[in-house]
Structures are given as C-alpha cells and as structure tokens.
mmCIF file with all atom_site columns, C-alpha atoms in Angstrom:
data_model
loop_
_atom_site.group_PDB
_atom_site.id
_atom_site.type_symbol
_atom_site.label_atom_id
_atom_site.label_alt_id
_atom_site.label_comp_id
_atom_site.label_asym_id
_atom_site.label_entity_id
_atom_site.label_seq_id
_atom_site.pdbx_PDB_ins_code
_atom_site.Cartn_x
_atom_site.Cartn_y
_atom_site.Cartn_z
_atom_site.occupancy
_atom_site.B_iso_or_equiv
_atom_site.pdbx_formal_charge
_atom_site.auth_seq_id
_atom_site.auth_comp_id
_atom_site.auth_asym_id
_atom_site.auth_atom_id
_atom_site.pdbx_PDB_model_num
ATOM 1  C CA . MET E 1 1  ? -6.485  23.800  -31.134 1.00 84.00 ? 1  MET E CA 1
ATOM 2  C CA . SER E 1 2  ? -9.929  22.402  -30.458 1.00 88.00 ? 2  SER E CA 1
ATOM 3  C CA . GLY E 1 3  ? -8.291  19.266  -29.093 1.00 91.00 ? 3  GLY E CA 1
ATOM 4  C CA . LEU E 1 4  ? -6.569  21.313  -26.393 1.00 94.00 ? 4  LEU E CA 1
ATOM 5  C CA . LEU E 1 5  ? -9.909  22.750  -25.345 1.00 94.00 ? 5  LEU E CA 1
ATOM 6  C CA . PHE E 1 6  ? -10.951 19.195  -24.563 1.00 95.00 ? 6  PHE E CA 1
ATOM 7  C CA . LEU E 1 7  ? -7.670  17.763  -23.232 1.00 97.00 ? 7  LEU E CA 1
ATOM 8  C CA . ILE E 1 8  ? -6.760  20.519  -20.756 1.00 97.00 ? 8  ILE E CA 1
ATOM 9  C CA . PRO E 1 9  ? -9.986  20.231  -18.721 1.00 97.00 ? 9  PRO E CA 1
ATOM 10 C CA . VAL E 1 10 ? -9.730  16.430  -18.832 1.00 98.00 ? 10 VAL E CA 1
ATOM 11 C CA . ALA E 1 11 ? -6.144  16.592  -17.513 1.00 98.00 ? 11 ALA E CA 1
ATOM 12 C CA . LEU E 1 12 ? -7.163  19.026  -14.774 1.00 98.00 ? 12 LEU E CA 1
ATOM 13 C CA . LEU E 1 13 ? -10.083 16.800  -13.813 1.00 99.00 ? 13 LEU E CA 1
ATOM 14 C CA . MET E 1 14 ? -7.844  13.718  -13.650 1.00 99.00 ? 14 MET E CA 1
ATOM 15 C CA . GLY E 1 15 ? -5.363  15.629  -11.487 1.00 99.00 ? 15 GLY E CA 1
ATOM 16 C CA . ALA E 1 16 ? -8.159  16.718  -9.155  1.00 99.00 ? 16 ALA E CA 1
ATOM 17 C CA . VAL E 1 17 ? -9.418  13.129  -8.867  1.00 99.00 ? 17 VAL E CA 1
ATOM 18 C CA . GLY E 1 18 ? -5.900  11.913  -8.064  1.00 98.00 ? 18 GLY E CA 1
ATOM 19 C CA . LEU E 1 19 ? -5.445  14.627  -5.456  1.00 99.00 ? 19 LEU E CA 1
ATOM 20 C CA . ALA E 1 20 ? -8.822  13.799  -3.913  1.00 98.00 ? 20 ALA E CA 1
ATOM 21 C CA . ALA E 1 21 ? -7.899  10.096  -3.733  1.00 98.00 ? 21 ALA E CA 1
ATOM 22 C CA . PHE E 1 22 ? -4.582  10.938  -2.081  1.00 97.00 ? 22 PHE E CA 1
ATOM 23 C CA . LEU E 1 23 ? -6.198  13.246  0.467   1.00 98.00 ? 23 LEU E CA 1
ATOM 24 C CA . TRP E 1 24 ? -8.879  10.633  1.207   1.00 97.00 ? 24 TRP E CA 1
ATOM 25 C CA . SER E 1 25 ? -6.244  7.969   1.858   1.00 95.00 ? 25 SER E CA 1
ATOM 26 C CA . LEU E 1 26 ? -4.269  10.387  4.011   1.00 94.00 ? 26 LEU E CA 1
ATOM 27 C CA . LYS E 1 27 ? -7.365  11.211  6.058   1.00 95.00 ? 27 LYS E CA 1
ATOM 28 C CA . ASN E 1 28 ? -8.212  7.519   6.553   1.00 94.00 ? 28 ASN E CA 1
ATOM 29 C CA . GLY E 1 29 ? -4.791  6.631   7.954   1.00 89.00 ? 29 GLY E CA 1
ATOM 30 C CA . GLN E 1 30 ? -3.315  4.688   5.044   1.00 88.00 ? 30 GLN E CA 1
ATOM 31 C CA . TYR E 1 31 ? 0.125   6.181   5.717   1.00 85.00 ? 31 TYR E CA 1
ATOM 32 C CA . GLU E 1 32 ? 0.202   5.865   9.512   1.00 86.00 ? 32 GLU E CA 1
ATOM 33 C CA . ASP E 1 33 ? 2.319   2.710   9.908   1.00 82.00 ? 33 ASP E CA 1
ATOM 34 C CA . LEU E 1 34 ? 4.785   2.542   7.030   1.00 78.00 ? 34 LEU E CA 1
ATOM 35 C CA . ASP E 1 35 ? 7.251   0.199   8.755   1.00 82.00 ? 35 ASP E CA 1
ATOM 36 C CA . GLY E 1 36 ? 4.743   -2.131  10.396  1.00 80.00 ? 36 GLY E CA 1
ATOM 37 C CA . ALA E 1 37 ? 4.266   -4.500  7.478   1.00 75.00 ? 37 ALA E CA 1
ATOM 38 C CA . ALA E 1 38 ? 8.004   -4.698  6.852   1.00 77.00 ? 38 ALA E CA 1
ATOM 39 C CA . SER E 1 39 ? 8.747   -5.756  10.404  1.00 79.00 ? 39 SER E CA 1
ATOM 40 C CA . ARG E 1 40 ? 5.594   -7.856  10.836  1.00 76.00 ? 40 ARG E CA 1
ATOM 41 C CA . ILE E 1 41 ? 6.717   -10.331 8.190   1.00 76.00 ? 41 ILE E CA 1
ATOM 42 C CA . LEU E 1 42 ? 9.902   -10.966 10.165  1.00 78.00 ? 42 LEU E CA 1
ATOM 43 C CA . LEU E 1 43 ? 7.968   -11.690 13.353  1.00 76.00 ? 43 LEU E CA 1
ATOM 44 C CA . ASP E 1 44 ? 5.599   -14.181 11.717  1.00 62.00 ? 44 ASP E CA 1
ATOM 45 C CA . ASP E 1 45 ? 7.758   -17.270 12.191  1.00 65.00 ? 45 ASP E CA 1
ATOM 46 C CA . ASP E 1 46 ? 6.477   -20.674 13.179  1.00 66.00 ? 46 ASP E CA 1
ATOM 47 C CA . ALA E 1 47 ? 7.748   -22.289 16.340  1.00 67.00 ? 47 ALA E CA 1
ATOM 48 C CA . ARG E 1 48 ? 10.870  -24.394 15.996  1.00 69.00 ? 48 ARG E CA 1
ATOM 49 C CA . PRO E 1 49 ? 10.230  -28.111 15.625  1.00 66.00 ? 49 PRO E CA 1
ATOM 50 C CA . SER E 1 50 ? 10.750  -30.168 18.740  1.00 66.00 ? 50 SER E CA 1
ATOM 51 C CA . GLN E 1 51 ? 13.676  -32.530 19.201  1.00 68.00 ? 51 GLN E CA 1
ATOM 52 C CA . GLU E 1 52 ? 11.425  -35.554 18.607  1.00 66.00 ? 52 GLU E CA 1
ATOM 53 C CA . SER E 1 53 ? 10.458  -34.486 15.113  1.00 62.00 ? 53 SER E CA 1
ATOM 54 C CA . ARG E 1 54 ? 14.105  -33.831 14.275  1.00 60.00 ? 54 ARG E CA 1
ATOM 55 C CA . ALA E 1 55 ? 15.023  -37.368 15.357  1.00 61.00 ? 55 ALA E CA 1
ATOM 56 C CA . ASP E 1 56 ? 12.476  -38.808 12.908  1.00 60.00 ? 56 ASP E CA 1
ATOM 57 C CA . ARG E 1 57 ? 14.384  -37.448 9.935   1.00 59.00 ? 57 ARG E CA 1
#
C-alpha cells in the first residue's frame, strides 16, 4: 500500500510532463505541415544527366 502512495503521484507527474511537452510542441508549430516532408523527398531529385555523359557509358 505504501508503494501506491509513491507510484500514483509519480505516474501523475509523468503524465503532466508528457502533456506539457505535447502542448509545447503544439504551440511551437511542430504539427503544422504534416505532409510537407513526405512530398519534399519526392521533389528532391537531381537533374537528369546530359546526353554526353550517357554516351560515355
């Protein structure tokens, strides 16, 4: 029983810290552009090699 007197406040404190971290990240715009990184990787292609470099192969 004495263990619960220690563990319940610790669990509540950890939940409050997690909630505070989530609210902080929400306030700082961490969730604004969820699809940007997914589409940005598709747009990051190098230019196609020229015809001259293909002829060297």
